[in-house]
Short mmCIF file of C-alpha atoms and ligand atoms in Angstrom, two decimals:
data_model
loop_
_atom_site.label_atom_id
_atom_site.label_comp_id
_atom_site.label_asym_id
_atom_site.label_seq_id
_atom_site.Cartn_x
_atom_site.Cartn_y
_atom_site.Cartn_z
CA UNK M 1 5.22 -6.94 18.36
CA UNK M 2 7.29 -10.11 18.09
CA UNK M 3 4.25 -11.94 16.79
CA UNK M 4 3.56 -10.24 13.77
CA UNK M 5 7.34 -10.48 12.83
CA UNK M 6 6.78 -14.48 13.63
CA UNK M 7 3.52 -14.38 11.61
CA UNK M 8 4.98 -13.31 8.61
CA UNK M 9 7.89 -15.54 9.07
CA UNK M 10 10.68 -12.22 8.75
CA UNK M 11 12.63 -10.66 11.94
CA UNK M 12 11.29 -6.73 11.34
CA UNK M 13 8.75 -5.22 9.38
CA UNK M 14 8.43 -1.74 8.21
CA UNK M 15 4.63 -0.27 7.68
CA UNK M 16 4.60 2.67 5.25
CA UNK M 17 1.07 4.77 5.26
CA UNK M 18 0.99 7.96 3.21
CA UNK M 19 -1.04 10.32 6.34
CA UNK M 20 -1.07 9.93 9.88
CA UNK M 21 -4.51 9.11 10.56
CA UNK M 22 -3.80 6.15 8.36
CA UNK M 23 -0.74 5.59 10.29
CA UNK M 24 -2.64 6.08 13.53
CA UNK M 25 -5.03 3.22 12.78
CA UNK M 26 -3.08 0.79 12.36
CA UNK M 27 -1.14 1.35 15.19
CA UNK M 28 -4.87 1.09 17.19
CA UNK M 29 -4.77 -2.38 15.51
CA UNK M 30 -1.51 -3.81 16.59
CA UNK M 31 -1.93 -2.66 20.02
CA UNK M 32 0.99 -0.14 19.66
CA UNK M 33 1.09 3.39 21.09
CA UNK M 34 -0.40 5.75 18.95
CA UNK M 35 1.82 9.24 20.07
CA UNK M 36 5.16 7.57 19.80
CA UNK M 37 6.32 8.76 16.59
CA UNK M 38 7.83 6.63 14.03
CA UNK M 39 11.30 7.99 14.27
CA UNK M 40 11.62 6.93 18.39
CA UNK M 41 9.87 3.29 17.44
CA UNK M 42 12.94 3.04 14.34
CA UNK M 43 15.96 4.06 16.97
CA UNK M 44 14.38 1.75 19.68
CA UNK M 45 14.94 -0.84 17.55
CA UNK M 46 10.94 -2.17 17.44
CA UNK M 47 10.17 -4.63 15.64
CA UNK M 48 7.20 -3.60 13.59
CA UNK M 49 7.45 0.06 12.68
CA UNK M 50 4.59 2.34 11.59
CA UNK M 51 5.05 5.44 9.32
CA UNK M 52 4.00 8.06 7.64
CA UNK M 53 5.68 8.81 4.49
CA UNK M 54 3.61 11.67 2.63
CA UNK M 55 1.76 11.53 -0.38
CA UNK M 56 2.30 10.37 -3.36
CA UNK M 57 4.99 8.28 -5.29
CA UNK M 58 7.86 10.33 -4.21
CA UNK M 59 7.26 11.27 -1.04
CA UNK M 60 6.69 7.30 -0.05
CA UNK M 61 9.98 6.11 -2.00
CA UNK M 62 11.74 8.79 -0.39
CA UNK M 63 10.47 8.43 3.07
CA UNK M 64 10.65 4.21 2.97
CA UNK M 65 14.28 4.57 1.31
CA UNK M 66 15.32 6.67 4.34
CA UNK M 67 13.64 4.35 6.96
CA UNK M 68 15.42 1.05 5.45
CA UNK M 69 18.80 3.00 5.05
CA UNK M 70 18.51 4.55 8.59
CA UNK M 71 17.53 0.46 10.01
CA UNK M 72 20.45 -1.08 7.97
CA UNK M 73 22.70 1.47 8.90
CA UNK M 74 21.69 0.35 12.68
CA UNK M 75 22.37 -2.90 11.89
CA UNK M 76 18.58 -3.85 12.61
CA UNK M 77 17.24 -3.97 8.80
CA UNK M 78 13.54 -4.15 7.82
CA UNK M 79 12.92 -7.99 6.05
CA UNK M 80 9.28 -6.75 4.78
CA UNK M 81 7.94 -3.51 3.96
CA UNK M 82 3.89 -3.29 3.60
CA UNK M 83 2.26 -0.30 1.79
CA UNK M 84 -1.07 0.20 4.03
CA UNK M 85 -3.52 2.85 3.89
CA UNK M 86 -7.32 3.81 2.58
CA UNK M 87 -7.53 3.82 -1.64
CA UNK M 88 -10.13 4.34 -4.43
CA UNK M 89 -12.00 0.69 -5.34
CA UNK M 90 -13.02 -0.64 -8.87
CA UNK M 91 -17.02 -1.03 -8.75
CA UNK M 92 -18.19 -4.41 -9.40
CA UNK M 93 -14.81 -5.56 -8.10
CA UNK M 94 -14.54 -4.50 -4.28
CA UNK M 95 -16.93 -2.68 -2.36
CA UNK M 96 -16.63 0.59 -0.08
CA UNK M 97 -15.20 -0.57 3.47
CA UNK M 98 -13.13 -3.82 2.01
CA UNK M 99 -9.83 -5.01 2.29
CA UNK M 100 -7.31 -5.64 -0.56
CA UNK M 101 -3.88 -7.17 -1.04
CA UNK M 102 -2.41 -6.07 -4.12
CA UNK M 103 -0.47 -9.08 -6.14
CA UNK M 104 1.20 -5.93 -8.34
CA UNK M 105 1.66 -2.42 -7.71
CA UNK M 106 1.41 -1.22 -11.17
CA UNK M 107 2.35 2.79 -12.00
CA UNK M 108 -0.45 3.38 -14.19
CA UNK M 109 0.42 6.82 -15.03
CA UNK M 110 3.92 6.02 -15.71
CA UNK M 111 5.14 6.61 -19.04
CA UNK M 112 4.26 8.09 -22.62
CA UNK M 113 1.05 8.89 -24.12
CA UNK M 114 0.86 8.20 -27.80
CA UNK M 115 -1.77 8.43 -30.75
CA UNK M 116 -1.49 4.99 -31.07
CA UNK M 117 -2.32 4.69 -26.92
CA UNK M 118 -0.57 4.68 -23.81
CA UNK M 119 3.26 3.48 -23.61
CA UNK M 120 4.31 1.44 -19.93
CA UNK M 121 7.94 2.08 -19.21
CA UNK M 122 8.40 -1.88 -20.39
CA UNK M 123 7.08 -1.07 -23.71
CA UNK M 124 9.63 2.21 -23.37
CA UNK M 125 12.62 0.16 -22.56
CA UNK M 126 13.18 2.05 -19.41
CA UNK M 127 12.53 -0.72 -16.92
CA UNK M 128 9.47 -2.09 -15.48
CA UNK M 129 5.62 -0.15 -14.30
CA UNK M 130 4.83 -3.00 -12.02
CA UNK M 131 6.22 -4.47 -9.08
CA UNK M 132 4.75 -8.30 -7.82
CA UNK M 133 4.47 -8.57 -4.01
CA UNK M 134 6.25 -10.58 -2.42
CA UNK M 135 4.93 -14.49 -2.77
CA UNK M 136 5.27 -15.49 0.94
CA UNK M 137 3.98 -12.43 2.41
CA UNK M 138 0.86 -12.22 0.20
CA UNK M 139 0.08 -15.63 1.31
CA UNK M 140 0.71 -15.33 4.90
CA UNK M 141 -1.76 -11.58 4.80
CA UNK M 142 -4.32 -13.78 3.01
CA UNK M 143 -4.30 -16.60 5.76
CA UNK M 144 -4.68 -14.01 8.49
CA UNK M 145 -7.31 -12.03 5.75
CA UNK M 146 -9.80 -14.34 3.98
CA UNK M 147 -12.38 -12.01 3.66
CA UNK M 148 -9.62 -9.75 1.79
CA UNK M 149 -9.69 -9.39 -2.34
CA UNK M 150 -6.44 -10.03 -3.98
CA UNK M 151 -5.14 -8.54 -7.24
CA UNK M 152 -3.60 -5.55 -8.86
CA UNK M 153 -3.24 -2.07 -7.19
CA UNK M 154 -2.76 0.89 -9.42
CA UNK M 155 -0.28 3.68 -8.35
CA UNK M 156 -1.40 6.78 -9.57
CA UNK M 157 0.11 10.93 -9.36
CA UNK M 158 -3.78 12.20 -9.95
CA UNK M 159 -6.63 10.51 -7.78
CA UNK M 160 -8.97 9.58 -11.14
CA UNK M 161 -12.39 11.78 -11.55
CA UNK M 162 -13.83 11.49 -14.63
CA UNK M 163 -15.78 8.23 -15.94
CA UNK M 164 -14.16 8.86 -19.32
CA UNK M 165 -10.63 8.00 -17.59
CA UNK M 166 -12.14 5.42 -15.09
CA UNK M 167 -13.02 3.66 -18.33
CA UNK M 168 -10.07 4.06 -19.70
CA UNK M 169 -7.91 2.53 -16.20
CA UNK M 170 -10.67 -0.20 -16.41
CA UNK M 171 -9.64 -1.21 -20.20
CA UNK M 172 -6.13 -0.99 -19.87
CA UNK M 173 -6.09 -2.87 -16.37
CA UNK M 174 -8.61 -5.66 -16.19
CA UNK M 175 -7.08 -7.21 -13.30
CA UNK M 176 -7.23 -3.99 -11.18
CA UNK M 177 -8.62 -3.50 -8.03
CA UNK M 178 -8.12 -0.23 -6.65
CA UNK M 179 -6.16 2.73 -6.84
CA UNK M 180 -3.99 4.87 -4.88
CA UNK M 181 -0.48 7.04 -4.64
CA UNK M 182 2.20 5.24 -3.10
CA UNK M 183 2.47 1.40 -3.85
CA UNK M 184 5.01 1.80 -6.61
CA UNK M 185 7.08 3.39 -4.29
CA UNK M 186 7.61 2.47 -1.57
CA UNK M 187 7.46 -1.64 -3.58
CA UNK M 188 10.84 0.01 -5.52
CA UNK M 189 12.54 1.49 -2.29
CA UNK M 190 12.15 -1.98 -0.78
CA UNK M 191 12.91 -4.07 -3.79
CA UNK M 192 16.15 -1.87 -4.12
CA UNK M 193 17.18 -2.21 -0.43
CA UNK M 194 16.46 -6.23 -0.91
CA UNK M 195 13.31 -6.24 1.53
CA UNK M 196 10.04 -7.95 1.20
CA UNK M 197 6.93 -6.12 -0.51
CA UNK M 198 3.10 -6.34 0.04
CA UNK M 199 0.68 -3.69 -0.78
CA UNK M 200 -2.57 -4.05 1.76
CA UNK M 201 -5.72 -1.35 0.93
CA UNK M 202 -8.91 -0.64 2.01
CA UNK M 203 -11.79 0.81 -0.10
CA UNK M 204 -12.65 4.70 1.02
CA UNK M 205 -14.51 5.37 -2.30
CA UNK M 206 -15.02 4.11 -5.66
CA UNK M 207 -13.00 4.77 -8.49
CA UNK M 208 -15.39 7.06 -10.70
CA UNK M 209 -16.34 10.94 -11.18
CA UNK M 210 -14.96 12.87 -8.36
CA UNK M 211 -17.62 13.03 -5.27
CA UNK M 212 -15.88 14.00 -2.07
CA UNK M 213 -18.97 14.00 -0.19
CA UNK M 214 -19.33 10.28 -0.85
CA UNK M 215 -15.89 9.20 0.43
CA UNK M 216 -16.70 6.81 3.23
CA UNK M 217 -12.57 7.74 5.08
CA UNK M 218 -13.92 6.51 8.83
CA UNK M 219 -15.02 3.51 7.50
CA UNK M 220 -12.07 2.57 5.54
CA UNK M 221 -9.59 3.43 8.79
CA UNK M 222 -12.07 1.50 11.08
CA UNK M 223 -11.17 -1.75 7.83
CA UNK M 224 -7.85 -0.74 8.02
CA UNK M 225 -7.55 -1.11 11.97
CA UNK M 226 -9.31 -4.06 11.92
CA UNK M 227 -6.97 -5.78 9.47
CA UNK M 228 -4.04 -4.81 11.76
CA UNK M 229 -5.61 -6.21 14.57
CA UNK M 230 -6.01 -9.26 12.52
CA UNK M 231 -1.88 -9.45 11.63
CA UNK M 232 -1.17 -8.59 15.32
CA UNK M 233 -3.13 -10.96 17.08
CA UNK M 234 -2.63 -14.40 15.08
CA UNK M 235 0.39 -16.30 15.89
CA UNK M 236 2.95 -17.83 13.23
O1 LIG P 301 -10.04 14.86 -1.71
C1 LIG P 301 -9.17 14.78 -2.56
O2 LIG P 301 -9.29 15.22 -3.68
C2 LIG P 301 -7.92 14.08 -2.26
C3 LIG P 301 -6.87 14.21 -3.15
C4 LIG P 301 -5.68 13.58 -2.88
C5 LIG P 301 -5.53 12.80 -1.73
C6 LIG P 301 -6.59 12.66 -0.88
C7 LIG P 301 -6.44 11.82 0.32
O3 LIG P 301 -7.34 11.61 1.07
C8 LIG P 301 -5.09 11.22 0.53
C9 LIG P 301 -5.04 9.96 1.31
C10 LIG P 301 -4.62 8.70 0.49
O4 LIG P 301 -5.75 8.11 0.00
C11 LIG P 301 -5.43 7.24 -1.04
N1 LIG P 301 -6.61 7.25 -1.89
C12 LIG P 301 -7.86 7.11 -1.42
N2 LIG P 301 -8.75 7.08 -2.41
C13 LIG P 301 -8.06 7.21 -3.55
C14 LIG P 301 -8.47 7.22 -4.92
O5 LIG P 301 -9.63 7.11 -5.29
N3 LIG P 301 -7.47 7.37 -5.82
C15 LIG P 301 -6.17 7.47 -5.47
N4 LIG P 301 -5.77 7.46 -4.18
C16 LIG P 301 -6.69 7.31 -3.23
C17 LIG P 301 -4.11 7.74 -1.61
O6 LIG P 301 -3.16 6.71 -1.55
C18 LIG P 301 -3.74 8.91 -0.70
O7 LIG P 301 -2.45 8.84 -0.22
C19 LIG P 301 -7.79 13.29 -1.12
#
């Protein structure tokens, strides 16, 4: 797994999904083992490590602040941390079964309603919603990803199911993407242990009134294994 470390020019490289058939393919994609769990890969010292984390926002800070403590501790720290795994797309923006790289990880959901509208935790004074990616490893996923979309990925506590607030995600965030539950994060773990960030989805289902039955999962882990393949197998 030295390659993918090469590729994206840092030394280790933690992978954070939220659930384990996420986690599972991507490890088909890099060529890694799929029943060595995360924990043996982290001890062993590996250089690309794959793992689960939970989901939702806490469960992926928590789980990502753990796995960066635990590698530093070791004195084997991650450089780069990406947040992979399936999400909800914008329509007219990305399409079921695609890839995207997320510029921001913005928590959309973070903050204070109001009469007057929704409040960000900027507009609060309490720090900062979004998180960039990191510069360098957005631009080395897009080499190795060109069919991939790039922009903003919201992080969200509630998986959206109306219209009514799909409209409202789609006014407030023009610049959006998709949606999921864990960029935010695991991007502030990482930023706060001094690693790398990237966020890298693919599309399960549209953003829009909540249809289960219409959530195309195999398709986006078949994206999502593909994409791995793609980081694994080009060389830096
Ligand atoms: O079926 C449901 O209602 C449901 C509710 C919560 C989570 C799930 C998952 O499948 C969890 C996996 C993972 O998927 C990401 N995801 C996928 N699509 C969306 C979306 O439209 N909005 C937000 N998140 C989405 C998310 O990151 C979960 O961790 C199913």
């Amino acid at each position: 797994m030295k390659k993918l470390g090469r590729l994206l020019g840092r030394d280790r490289v933690l992978i954070v999904t939220a659930v384990e058939v996420e986690r599972q393919a991507i490890l088909r994609g890099l060529g890694q083992p799929e029943n060595v769990p995360a924990e043996e890969a982290l001890a062993a010292g590996d250089r690309v490590v794959v793992a689960a984390a939970g989901v939702g926002v806490a469960a992926a800070a928590a789980a990502t602040s753990r796995y960066l403590t635990i590698a530093h501790t070791a004195g084997e720290p991650f450089d780069a941390v990406i947040n992979a795994g399936i999400a909800g797309g914008f329509a007219d923006r990305v399409d079921v079964g695609g890839i995207v790289i997320g510029t921001r990880s913005i928590a959309a959901d973070l903050g204070a309603d109001s009469p007057d509208g929704f409040l960000t935790l900027d507009e609060l004074g309490f720090g900062s919603s979004t998180m960039a990616a990191d510069e360098d490893l957005l631009n080395a996923l897009r080499v190795v990803l060109p069919a991939a979309r790039i922009g903003d990925v919201l992080t969200l506590s509630t998986v959206t199911g109306t219209t009514t607030a799909m409209e409202v995600l789609n006014r407030r965030h023009p610049n959006a993407l998709a949606e999921a539950m864990e960029g935010y994060g695991v991007a502030t773990a990482a930023e706060q242990a001094g690693a790398a960030f990237v966020e890298l989805r693919t599309i399960s289902n549209p953003v829009g009134p909540r249809d289960r039955a219409a959530w195309r999962i195999p398709a986006a882990l078949a994206a999502l294994t593909t994409a791995a393949g793609e980081l694994a197998t080009v060389t830096g």
